[in-house]
Structure formats: C-alpha cells, structure tokens
Amino acid sequence: MNILLTGGAGYIGSHTAVELINEGHEVIVVDNYSNSSPEIISRIGKVAGRLAAYDADAGDEEKMRQVFLKHKIDAVVHFAGYKAVAESVQQPLKYYENNLSSLIATLKTMKAFGVDTIIFSSSATVYGTSQTAPFDEGMGTGCTNPYGWTKLMCEQVLRDVAKAETGFTAVILRYFNPVGAHESGLLGEDPKGIPNNLMPYIQQVASGKLGKLSIFGNDYDTKDGTGIRDYIHVVDLAKGHVKALQYAQEHRGMEVFNLGTGKGYSVLEVVRAFERANGVEIPYQITARRKGDVAESYADVSKAQVVLGWKAGKTLEDMCRDAWNWQKQNPEGYKNSGRMQRQAKGL
Ligand code: UD1
C-alpha cells in the first residue's frame, strides 16, 4: 500500500516508517521539520530503504493536495502535531490551532481524493487524573492540559467523521510512554533543549550533559513512592501501527486501542534498570511532585492483543540499552550528524 505519514520525521513517525517499509509498503512522509530534521529522512533510508518525503505542513491544504496528486494514497497515519505539555499550557492557541487544523486539513484532503483510512496518534494522557490504572479503552476521559485536550478533540473529530461517512475507518492509538530507539542507533528521540520526559533526561545525565536527575516526588501511594508508568519500546509501538493498518483494511468505523506493555515501572525502577543495563551511574535527587502528574498510569492491553493481534515484546532492559546506544552514537541528536542531506523535496 502507499501510506502517507504526516509528521513522519518525528520520533514515533520515523520508527513507524521503518517498520512499514520493512513490510513492503511505499512510505510518503509529509513533515514541516518544525521539531525534526531532513537528516531523519536519510536515516530512515539507510535503515530501511527508499521513501518519498515532502517539506510541507500537514495543515496546508494546497500542499497536501499536491502530495495526493503525486501519489495514489491508500491510507494515512497522522502523527503531525505539537507535543510539549508545558508549552501547551503557556501557548494554548498555538496547540489548538496547529493540532486541530493539521488533522482537519488531512481529513479534507483525504475526502477530496476518496481516501477513507486513517490511523491517529493519540495519548494515554486522555485518561486524565480520575481513573485508576490499568486504563482500558472504555473508561471515561478528561485532560489536565491543552496538549491532552487537542488529542481528545481530534479523537472526537474522527468519531464524528466516522459516523457521518459510510466506509470511513479511523483507528485511534493511545500511546503510553514511548522510549528507546532503533537498535541500529540511527534513529531515536531528539528533544529540543532540556528534556521534559524521564528517559531522555536520564540519557543526558548518563552522558554528562546534565548533572543529575530530579525525581518528581517519592510520596505517591506506589511501591516505592515514585510515579509508575507503562514504558513501551518505540519499535514495538511502531509495529502496532502496522497491525492497526491491517485491521483497518478489514473494518469500517472508529476503534480505539491502547498501545502499552501493560506493565508499570516506577521512576526508581527505571533508573536502576538503566544503570544495570548500561553499567553507568545516574545521580538523582528527590524534588517536589510535578503538577498534573498521576501516581500510576499503565494500560490494559487486552483489546490490542485480542483484536489487533499485537503485543509488545521488548523489555525495560531493551528500552534502556537502545536509548543509551542512540545517545552515545548521537550526543547532539540529529545535529552535527555530518552533512545534512536535504533529501526531502519542497513543494
Ligand atoms: C508526559 C506528559 C503526557 C505526554 C507524555 C509523552 C506530563 C504531565 N505528561 O507523560 O501528557 O503524553 O509525557 O511522552 O507532562 N519524571 C521525573 N523526573 C523527570 C521527568 C519525569 O521524576 O525529570 C517522572 C514523572 O513524574 C513521571 C515519570 O517520570 O512519574 C514519567 O514522566 P514523563 O516521561 O514526563 O511522562 P508522563 O508524565 O507519563
């Protein structure tokens, strides 16, 4: 199939591109590189083989139209969107405008070209703070920040389009905590500035770029007092998209799936696992809780297992090993990675 990945140069998009190419699909990436770089397209090429890429904003209907004119698209995986929680609190309009308009422009272009299948990147953040883990897809939703609300609103847009259009398929994937990197060390997470998320922060402490990790609270009602999350290897997550596309070929309407491992690890367990897997030391201090954090978040993964036939296979040790391998090989992320090959075409 010809599969369009909006935001396909991002962390999850790039790993998904690799898995789709490995499965024999043609991959077409649309990315404005606002939080990524054309270098990533060359890296995907090195790992998996040929793909097409366009430097364009998924919210730009005219540019999207041109991409759909050039390629006969069979399905879309929509990753494009801003994702920094704290920034979304400071600049809510930027988030609502960008994240909603890119989905709407994508859906309008799909409709104009008769493309009826979309896979959407959602987040476990939509379970909010009032549910008790494990979270299952039937539970109520609610958010604590504009980023989360954009995900929930996009889900609603898709639900309504699926109701209105017979033959339309939307598969919503609620990601838990994606971490790790491709085992080649060529693809990984490249946060801008000081990382907000746990694993990239640990990676930069390990490399000496940051002095020590702050653990946000050790007074939660959990096994060791620190927050519990469902960390999932980004390659397992990418494979979940391949399964979701297979499912979408045979089903109409909208369906939601959690993508996680179903296992929760505490912050201290992740620190210890990283130290053990890589033979490094992670100095840390305990600080106050971070606003908006829940004590425990992990998935009920039975629906994805039964309906999609997908299960995460990689362990926390694999995640820590691959994260460190990527960090060591790319201390500055995709920057300074030799000559930037601008393989991506402008429109
Ligand atoms: C965060 C976002 C979530 C988003 C997800 C993307 C918040 C409140 N939530 O989830 O909306 O979908 O990232 O991956 O920002 N921790 C530390 N020290 C750190 C960083 C994190 O102790 O320097 C702890 C946190 O308190 C938490 C755990 O590590 O218990 C995981 O944090 P993080 O990686 O930021 O992910 P989430 O908070 O689950």
CSV table of C-alpha atoms and ligand atoms in Angstrom, one decimal:
chain,number,residue,atom,x,y,z
A,1,MET,CA,0.0,0.0,0.0
A,2,ASN,CA,1.0,3.7,-0.4
A,3,ILE,CA,0.9,5.1,3.1
A,4,LEU,CA,1.2,8.8,3.9
A,5,LEU,CA,2.8,9.6,7.2
A,6,THR,CA,2.1,13.2,8.4
A,7,GLY,CA,4.8,14.1,10.9
A,8,GLY,CA,6.7,11.1,9.6
A,9,ALA,CA,10.1,12.5,10.5
A,10,GLY,CA,9.2,12.7,14.2
A,11,TYR,CA,10.3,10.2,16.9
A,12,ILE,CA,7.4,7.7,16.5
A,13,GLY,CA,6.8,8.5,12.8
A,14,SER,CA,10.3,7.7,11.8
A,15,HIS,CA,10.3,4.3,13.6
A,16,THR,CA,6.9,3.6,12.0
A,17,ALA,CA,8.2,4.5,8.6
A,18,VAL,CA,10.9,1.9,9.0
A,19,GLU,CA,8.5,-0.9,10.0
A,20,LEU,CA,6.1,-0.1,7.1
A,21,ILE,CA,9.0,-0.1,4.6
A,22,ASN,CA,10.2,-3.4,6.1
A,23,GLU,CA,6.7,-4.8,5.5
A,24,GLY,CA,6.9,-3.8,1.8
A,25,HIS,CA,4.8,-0.7,1.9
A,26,GLU,CA,5.5,2.5,0.0
A,27,VAL,CA,6.0,5.3,2.5
A,28,ILE,CA,5.4,9.0,1.8
A,29,VAL,CA,6.3,11.4,4.5
A,30,VAL,CA,4.9,15.0,4.9
A,31,ASP,CA,6.8,16.9,7.6
A,32,ASN,CA,7.5,20.6,8.1
A,33,TYR,CA,10.5,19.7,10.3
A,34,SER,CA,9.4,22.1,13.0
A,35,ASN,CA,10.6,19.6,15.6
A,36,SER,CA,12.6,17.2,13.4
A,37,SER,CA,15.1,17.4,10.5
A,38,PRO,CA,15.5,16.2,6.9
A,39,GLU,CA,18.5,14.2,8.2
A,40,ILE,CA,16.0,11.8,9.7
A,41,ILE,CA,14.7,11.0,6.2
A,42,SER,CA,18.2,10.0,5.1
A,43,ARG,CA,18.5,7.9,8.3
A,44,ILE,CA,15.2,6.1,7.6
A,45,GLY,CA,16.5,5.5,4.1
A,46,LYS,CA,19.7,4.0,5.5
A,47,VAL,CA,17.9,1.7,7.9
A,48,ALA,CA,15.0,0.5,5.7
A,49,GLY,CA,15.3,1.8,2.1
A,50,ARG,CA,13.6,4.2,-0.2
A,51,LEU,CA,10.8,6.6,0.7
A,52,ALA,CA,9.4,9.8,-0.6
A,53,ALA,CA,9.4,12.9,1.6
A,54,TYR,CA,8.0,16.4,1.3
A,55,ASP,CA,8.8,19.5,3.3
A,56,ALA,CA,5.2,20.6,4.0
A,57,ASP,CA,2.8,21.4,6.8
A,58,ALA,CA,0.0,18.9,7.1
A,59,GLY,CA,-2.3,21.8,7.9
A,60,ASP,CA,-1.6,23.4,4.4
A,61,GLU,CA,-4.4,22.0,2.3
A,62,GLU,CA,-2.9,23.2,-1.0
A,63,LYS,CA,0.4,21.4,-0.3
A,64,MET,CA,-1.4,18.3,0.9
A,65,ARG,CA,-3.5,18.3,-2.3
A,66,GLN,CA,-0.2,18.4,-4.3
A,67,VAL,CA,1.1,15.3,-2.4
A,68,PHE,CA,-2.2,13.5,-3.0
A,69,LEU,CA,-2.0,14.4,-6.7
A,70,LYS,CA,1.6,12.9,-7.0
A,71,HIS,CA,0.9,9.7,-5.1
A,72,LYS,CA,-2.1,7.4,-5.0
A,73,ILE,CA,-2.5,7.3,-1.2
A,74,ASP,CA,-4.2,4.3,0.2
A,75,ALA,CA,-4.1,5.2,3.9
A,76,VAL,CA,-2.8,8.0,6.2
A,77,VAL,CA,-1.1,7.7,9.6
A,78,HIS,CA,-1.4,11.1,11.2
A,79,PHE,CA,1.4,11.9,13.6
A,80,ALA,CA,1.8,15.6,12.9
A,81,GLY,CA,1.3,17.8,16.0
A,82,TYR,CA,2.9,19.7,18.8
A,83,LYS,CA,3.5,17.6,21.9
A,84,ALA,CA,5.2,19.6,24.7
A,85,VAL,CA,2.8,19.6,27.6
A,86,ALA,CA,4.3,22.7,29.5
A,87,GLU,CA,4.4,24.7,26.3
A,88,SER,CA,0.8,23.9,25.6
A,89,VAL,CA,-0.2,25.4,29.0
A,90,GLN,CA,1.7,28.6,28.1
A,91,GLN,CA,0.5,28.8,24.5
A,92,PRO,CA,-2.8,27.0,24.2
A,93,LEU,CA,-3.9,28.7,21.0
A,94,LYS,CA,-0.8,27.5,19.2
A,95,TYR,CA,-1.6,24.0,20.2
A,96,TYR,CA,-5.3,24.1,19.4
A,97,GLU,CA,-4.8,25.8,16.1
A,98,ASN,CA,-1.9,23.5,14.9
A,99,ASN,CA,-3.1,20.2,16.2
A,100,LEU,CA,-6.7,20.5,15.1
A,101,SER,CA,-6.1,22.3,11.8
A,102,SER,CA,-3.5,19.7,10.7
A,103,LEU,CA,-6.0,16.8,11.3
A,104,ILE,CA,-8.8,18.7,9.6
A,105,ALA,CA,-6.8,19.6,6.5
A,106,THR,CA,-5.6,16.0,6.3
A,107,LEU,CA,-9.2,14.7,6.5
A,108,LYS,CA,-10.5,17.2,4.0
A,109,THR,CA,-7.8,16.2,1.5
A,110,MET,CA,-8.5,12.5,2.1
A,111,LYS,CA,-12.2,13.1,1.4
A,112,ALA,CA,-11.4,15.0,-1.8
A,113,PHE,CA,-9.3,12.1,-3.0
A,114,GLY,CA,-11.5,9.3,-1.8
A,115,VAL,CA,-9.1,8.1,0.8
A,116,ASP,CA,-11.0,6.5,3.7
A,117,THR,CA,-8.5,5.1,6.2
A,118,ILE,CA,-6.6,7.0,8.9
A,119,ILE,CA,-4.6,5.9,11.9
A,120,PHE,CA,-4.3,8.6,14.6
A,121,SER,CA,-1.6,9.1,17.2
A,122,SER,CA,-3.4,9.7,20.5
A,123,SER,CA,-2.1,9.5,24.0
A,124,ALA,CA,-2.8,7.9,27.4
A,125,THR,CA,-3.0,11.4,28.7
A,126,VAL,CA,-6.7,11.4,27.7
A,127,TYR,CA,-7.5,9.1,30.6
A,128,GLY,CA,-6.9,12.2,32.9
A,129,THR,CA,-6.5,12.0,36.6
A,130,SER,CA,-9.7,10.5,37.8
A,131,GLN,CA,-9.3,6.9,36.5
A,132,THR,CA,-7.5,4.1,38.3
A,133,ALA,CA,-4.9,2.0,36.3
A,134,PRO,CA,-5.0,-0.2,34.4
A,135,PHE,CA,-6.7,2.0,31.9
A,136,ASP,CA,-9.0,0.4,29.4
A,137,GLU,CA,-10.4,2.0,26.2
A,138,GLY,CA,-14.0,2.0,27.7
A,139,MET,CA,-13.0,4.3,30.6
A,140,GLY,CA,-14.0,7.9,30.8
A,141,THR,CA,-11.6,10.6,29.6
A,142,GLY,CA,-10.5,14.1,30.7
A,143,CYS,CA,-7.4,16.1,30.4
A,144,THR,CA,-5.2,18.3,32.6
A,145,ASN,CA,-3.5,20.4,29.8
A,146,PRO,CA,-4.2,21.8,26.3
A,147,TYR,CA,-2.0,19.2,24.6
A,148,GLY,CA,-4.1,16.4,26.0
A,149,TRP,CA,-7.3,18.3,25.1
A,150,THR,CA,-6.1,18.6,21.5
A,151,LYS,CA,-5.7,14.8,21.4
A,152,LEU,CA,-9.2,14.2,22.8
A,153,MET,CA,-10.7,16.8,20.5
A,154,CYS,CA,-9.0,15.1,17.5
A,155,GLU,CA,-10.5,11.8,18.7
A,156,GLN,CA,-13.9,13.4,18.7
A,157,VAL,CA,-13.5,14.8,15.2
A,158,LEU,CA,-12.6,11.3,14.0
A,159,ARG,CA,-15.6,9.8,15.8
A,160,ASP,CA,-17.9,12.3,14.2
A,161,VAL,CA,-16.5,11.8,10.7
A,162,ALA,CA,-16.7,8.1,11.1
A,163,LYS,CA,-20.4,8.5,12.0
A,164,ALA,CA,-21.1,10.8,9.0
A,165,GLU,CA,-19.2,8.9,6.3
A,166,THR,CA,-20.0,5.3,5.5
A,167,GLY,CA,-16.9,3.4,4.6
A,168,PHE,CA,-14.6,5.6,6.6
A,169,THR,CA,-12.2,4.0,9.0
A,170,ALA,CA,-10.3,5.7,11.9
A,171,VAL,CA,-8.1,3.7,14.2
A,172,ILE,CA,-7.1,5.7,17.3
A,173,LEU,CA,-4.0,4.6,19.1
A,174,ARG,CA,-3.5,5.7,22.6
A,175,TYR,CA,0.2,5.6,23.3
A,176,PHE,CA,1.5,5.0,26.8
A,177,ASN,CA,5.2,6.1,27.4
A,178,PRO,CA,7.3,5.6,24.2
A,179,VAL,CA,11.0,5.3,25.0
A,180,GLY,CA,14.1,3.7,23.5
A,181,ALA,CA,15.5,3.9,20.0
A,182,HIS,CA,16.1,1.8,16.8
A,183,GLU,CA,18.7,-0.8,17.6
A,184,SER,CA,20.9,0.5,14.7
A,185,GLY,CA,21.5,3.6,16.8
A,186,LEU,CA,20.5,5.7,13.7
A,187,LEU,CA,17.0,6.7,14.9
A,188,GLY,CA,15.9,7.9,18.3
A,189,GLU,CA,14.4,10.7,20.3
A,190,ASP,CA,15.9,14.1,19.9
A,191,PRO,CA,14.2,16.6,22.3
A,192,LYS,CA,14.8,20.3,21.8
A,193,GLY,CA,16.6,21.8,24.8
A,194,ILE,CA,16.3,20.3,28.2
A,195,PRO,CA,14.1,17.1,28.0
A,196,ASN,CA,10.8,17.1,29.9
A,197,ASN,CA,10.4,13.3,29.8
A,198,LEU,CA,12.1,10.8,32.0
A,199,MET,CA,14.1,8.6,29.7
A,200,PRO,CA,15.7,11.4,27.5
A,201,TYR,CA,16.6,13.1,30.8
A,202,ILE,CA,18.3,10.0,32.2
A,203,GLN,CA,20.1,9.6,28.8
A,204,GLN,CA,21.6,13.1,29.1
A,205,VAL,CA,22.6,12.6,32.8
A,206,ALA,CA,24.3,9.4,31.7
A,207,SER,CA,26.2,11.2,29.0
A,208,GLY,CA,27.2,14.0,31.4
A,209,LYS,CA,25.2,16.7,29.6
A,210,LEU,CA,23.0,17.1,32.7
A,211,GLY,CA,24.3,16.9,36.3
A,212,LYS,CA,21.6,14.9,38.0
A,213,LEU,CA,18.0,13.7,37.6
A,214,SER,CA,15.3,15.3,39.7
A,215,ILE,CA,12.7,12.7,40.7
A,216,PHE,CA,9.4,14.4,40.9
A,217,GLY,CA,8.0,13.1,44.2
A,218,ASN,CA,8.6,10.0,46.3
A,219,ASP,CA,5.4,10.3,48.3
A,220,TYR,CA,2.9,8.7,45.9
A,221,ASP,CA,0.9,5.7,47.0
A,222,THR,CA,3.0,3.4,44.9
A,223,LYS,CA,5.5,0.6,45.7
A,224,ASP,CA,8.5,2.9,46.3
A,225,GLY,CA,6.7,6.3,46.4
A,226,THR,CA,7.7,7.4,42.9
A,227,GLY,CA,5.4,7.6,39.9
A,228,ILE,CA,4.5,4.5,37.9
A,229,ARG,CA,4.3,4.5,34.1
A,230,ASP,CA,3.9,2.0,31.2
A,231,TYR,CA,7.1,2.4,29.2
A,232,ILE,CA,6.9,0.9,25.7
A,233,HIS,CA,9.8,0.4,23.3
A,234,VAL,CA,9.3,2.7,20.3
A,235,VAL,CA,9.9,-0.2,17.8
A,236,ASP,CA,7.1,-2.2,19.5
A,237,LEU,CA,4.9,0.9,19.2
A,238,ALA,CA,5.8,1.3,15.5
A,239,LYS,CA,4.8,-2.3,14.9
A,240,GLY,CA,1.4,-1.6,16.5
A,241,HIS,CA,0.8,0.8,13.6
A,242,VAL,CA,1.4,-1.9,11.1
A,243,LYS,CA,-1.2,-4.1,12.8
A,244,ALA,CA,-3.6,-1.2,13.0
A,245,LEU,CA,-3.3,-0.7,9.2
A,246,GLN,CA,-4.0,-4.4,8.7
A,247,TYR,CA,-7.0,-4.1,10.9
A,248,ALA,CA,-8.3,-1.0,9.1
A,249,GLN,CA,-8.3,-2.9,5.8
A,250,GLU,CA,-11.0,-5.2,7.1
A,251,HIS,CA,-13.1,-3.0,9.4
A,252,ARG,CA,-15.1,0.2,9.0
A,253,GLY,CA,-15.9,2.9,11.6
A,254,MET,CA,-13.9,4.1,14.5
A,255,GLU,CA,-12.0,2.0,17.0
A,256,VAL,CA,-9.6,2.9,19.9
A,257,PHE,CA,-6.7,0.8,21.1
A,258,ASN,CA,-4.2,1.3,23.9
A,259,LEU,CA,-0.6,0.6,22.9
A,260,GLY,CA,1.4,-0.1,26.0
A,261,THR,CA,3.0,-3.2,27.6
A,262,GLY,CA,0.5,-3.4,30.4
A,263,LYS,CA,3.4,-3.3,33.0
A,264,GLY,CA,4.0,-0.4,35.2
A,265,TYR,CA,7.5,0.6,36.4
A,266,SER,CA,8.4,3.3,39.0
A,267,VAL,CA,10.8,6.1,38.3
A,268,LEU,CA,13.4,4.4,40.6
A,269,GLU,CA,13.0,1.1,38.8
A,270,VAL,CA,13.7,2.8,35.5
A,271,VAL,CA,16.8,4.5,37.0
A,272,ARG,CA,18.1,1.2,38.4
A,273,ALA,CA,17.3,-0.7,35.1
A,274,PHE,CA,19.2,2.0,33.1
A,275,GLU,CA,22.2,1.7,35.4
A,276,ARG,CA,22.2,-2.1,35.3
A,277,ALA,CA,21.7,-2.4,31.5
A,278,ASN,CA,24.4,0.1,30.7
A,279,GLY,CA,26.9,0.0,33.5
A,280,VAL,CA,26.5,3.7,34.2
A,281,GLU,CA,25.5,5.7,37.3
A,282,ILE,CA,22.6,8.1,37.3
A,283,PRO,CA,22.8,10.5,40.2
A,284,TYR,CA,19.5,11.8,41.3
A,285,GLN,CA,17.7,13.9,43.9
A,286,ILE,CA,14.1,13.8,45.1
A,287,THR,CA,12.2,17.0,44.5
A,288,ALA,CA,8.5,18.1,44.7
A,289,ARG,CA,5.8,16.5,42.6
A,290,ARG,CA,5.3,17.8,39.1
A,291,LYS,CA,1.9,19.5,38.7
A,292,GLY,CA,-0.6,17.4,36.6
A,293,ASP,CA,1.2,14.1,37.2
A,294,VAL,CA,-0.8,11.0,38.2
A,295,ALA,CA,0.6,8.4,40.6
A,296,GLU,CA,0.1,5.4,38.3
A,297,SER,CA,-0.6,5.1,34.6
A,298,TYR,CA,-0.5,1.7,32.8
A,299,ALA,CA,-2.5,0.1,30.1
A,300,ASP,CA,-5.0,-2.7,29.9
A,301,VAL,CA,-3.6,-4.1,26.7
A,302,SER,CA,-6.1,-7.0,26.2
A,303,LYS,CA,-8.0,-5.2,23.4
A,304,ALA,CA,-4.9,-4.7,21.2
A,305,GLN,CA,-3.8,-8.2,21.9
A,306,VAL,CA,-7.1,-9.9,21.0
A,307,VAL,CA,-8.4,-7.6,18.2
A,308,LEU,CA,-5.1,-6.4,16.6
A,309,GLY,CA,-3.1,-9.5,17.4
A,310,TRP,CA,-0.3,-7.2,18.7
A,311,LYS,CA,1.8,-7.4,21.8
A,312,ALA,CA,4.9,-5.5,22.9
A,313,GLY,CA,7.8,-7.8,23.0
A,314,LYS,CA,10.7,-5.7,24.3
A,315,THR,CA,11.7,-5.5,27.9
A,316,LEU,CA,12.7,-2.4,30.0
A,317,GLU,CA,16.3,-3.6,29.7
A,318,ASP,CA,16.0,-3.4,25.9
A,319,MET,CA,14.5,0.1,26.1
A,320,CYS,CA,17.3,1.3,28.4
A,321,ARG,CA,20.1,-0.3,26.3
A,322,ASP,CA,18.8,1.1,23.0
A,323,ALA,CA,18.2,4.5,24.5
A,324,TRP,CA,21.8,4.7,25.6
A,325,ASN,CA,23.1,3.3,22.4
A,326,TRP,CA,21.3,6.1,20.5
A,327,GLN,CA,22.5,8.7,23.0
A,328,LYS,CA,26.2,7.6,22.7
A,329,GLN,CA,26.1,7.5,18.9
A,330,ASN,CA,24.3,10.8,18.6
A,331,PRO,CA,25.3,13.0,21.6
A,332,GLU,CA,23.9,16.1,19.8
A,333,GLY,CA,20.9,14.2,18.4
A,334,TYR,CA,20.5,14.7,14.6
A,335,LYS,CA,22.5,17.9,14.8
A,336,ASN,CA,26.1,17.7,13.7
A,337,SER,CA,25.5,14.4,12.1
A,338,GLY,CA,27.7,15.1,9.2
A,339,ARG,CA,26.5,16.8,6.1
A,340,MET,CA,22.7,17.4,6.3
A,341,GLN,CA,21.4,15.6,3.2
A,342,ARG,CA,18.4,17.6,2.2
A,343,GLN,CA,16.7,14.6,0.5
A,344,ALA,CA,13.3,16.0,1.2
A,345,LYS,CA,11.6,17.8,-1.6
A,346,GLY,CA,9.9,21.2,-1.2
A,347,LEU,CA,6.6,21.7,-2.9
B,1,UD1,C1,4.2,13.1,29.8
B,1,UD1,C2,3.0,14.1,29.7
B,1,UD1,C3,2.0,13.4,28.8
B,1,UD1,C4,2.6,13.1,27.4
B,1,UD1,C5,3.8,12.2,27.6
B,1,UD1,C6,4.5,12.0,26.3
B,1,UD1,C7,3.0,15.5,31.7
B,1,UD1,C8,2.3,15.8,32.9
B,1,UD1,N1,2.5,14.4,31.0
B,1,UD1,O1,3.8,11.9,30.4
B,1,UD1,O2,0.9,14.3,28.6
B,1,UD1,O3,1.6,12.4,26.7
B,1,UD1,O4,4.7,12.8,28.5
B,1,UD1,O5,5.5,11.0,26.4
B,1,UD1,O6,4.0,16.1,31.3
B,1,UD1,N2,9.9,12.2,35.9
B,1,UD1,C9,10.8,12.6,36.9
B,1,UD1,N3,11.8,13.4,36.5
B,1,UD1,C10,11.9,13.9,35.3
B,1,UD1,C11,11.0,13.6,34.3
B,1,UD1,C12,9.9,12.7,34.7
B,1,UD1,O7,10.8,12.1,38.0
B,1,UD1,O8,12.9,14.7,35.0
B,1,UD1,C13,8.8,11.3,36.3
B,1,UD1,C14,7.4,11.8,36.2
B,1,UD1,O9,7.0,12.4,37.4
B,1,UD1,C15,6.6,10.5,35.9
B,1,UD1,C16,7.6,9.7,35.1
B,1,UD1,O10,8.9,10.2,35.4
B,1,UD1,O11,6.3,9.8,37.1
B,1,UD1,C17,7.4,9.7,33.6
B,1,UD1,O12,7.4,11.1,33.2
B,1,UD1,P1,7.4,11.6,31.7
B,1,UD1,O13,8.4,10.8,30.9
B,1,UD1,O14,7.4,13.1,31.6
B,1,UD1,O15,6.0,11.0,31.1
B,1,UD1,P2,4.5,11.3,31.6
B,1,UD1,O16,4.4,12.2,32.8
B,1,UD1,O17,3.9,10.0,31.9
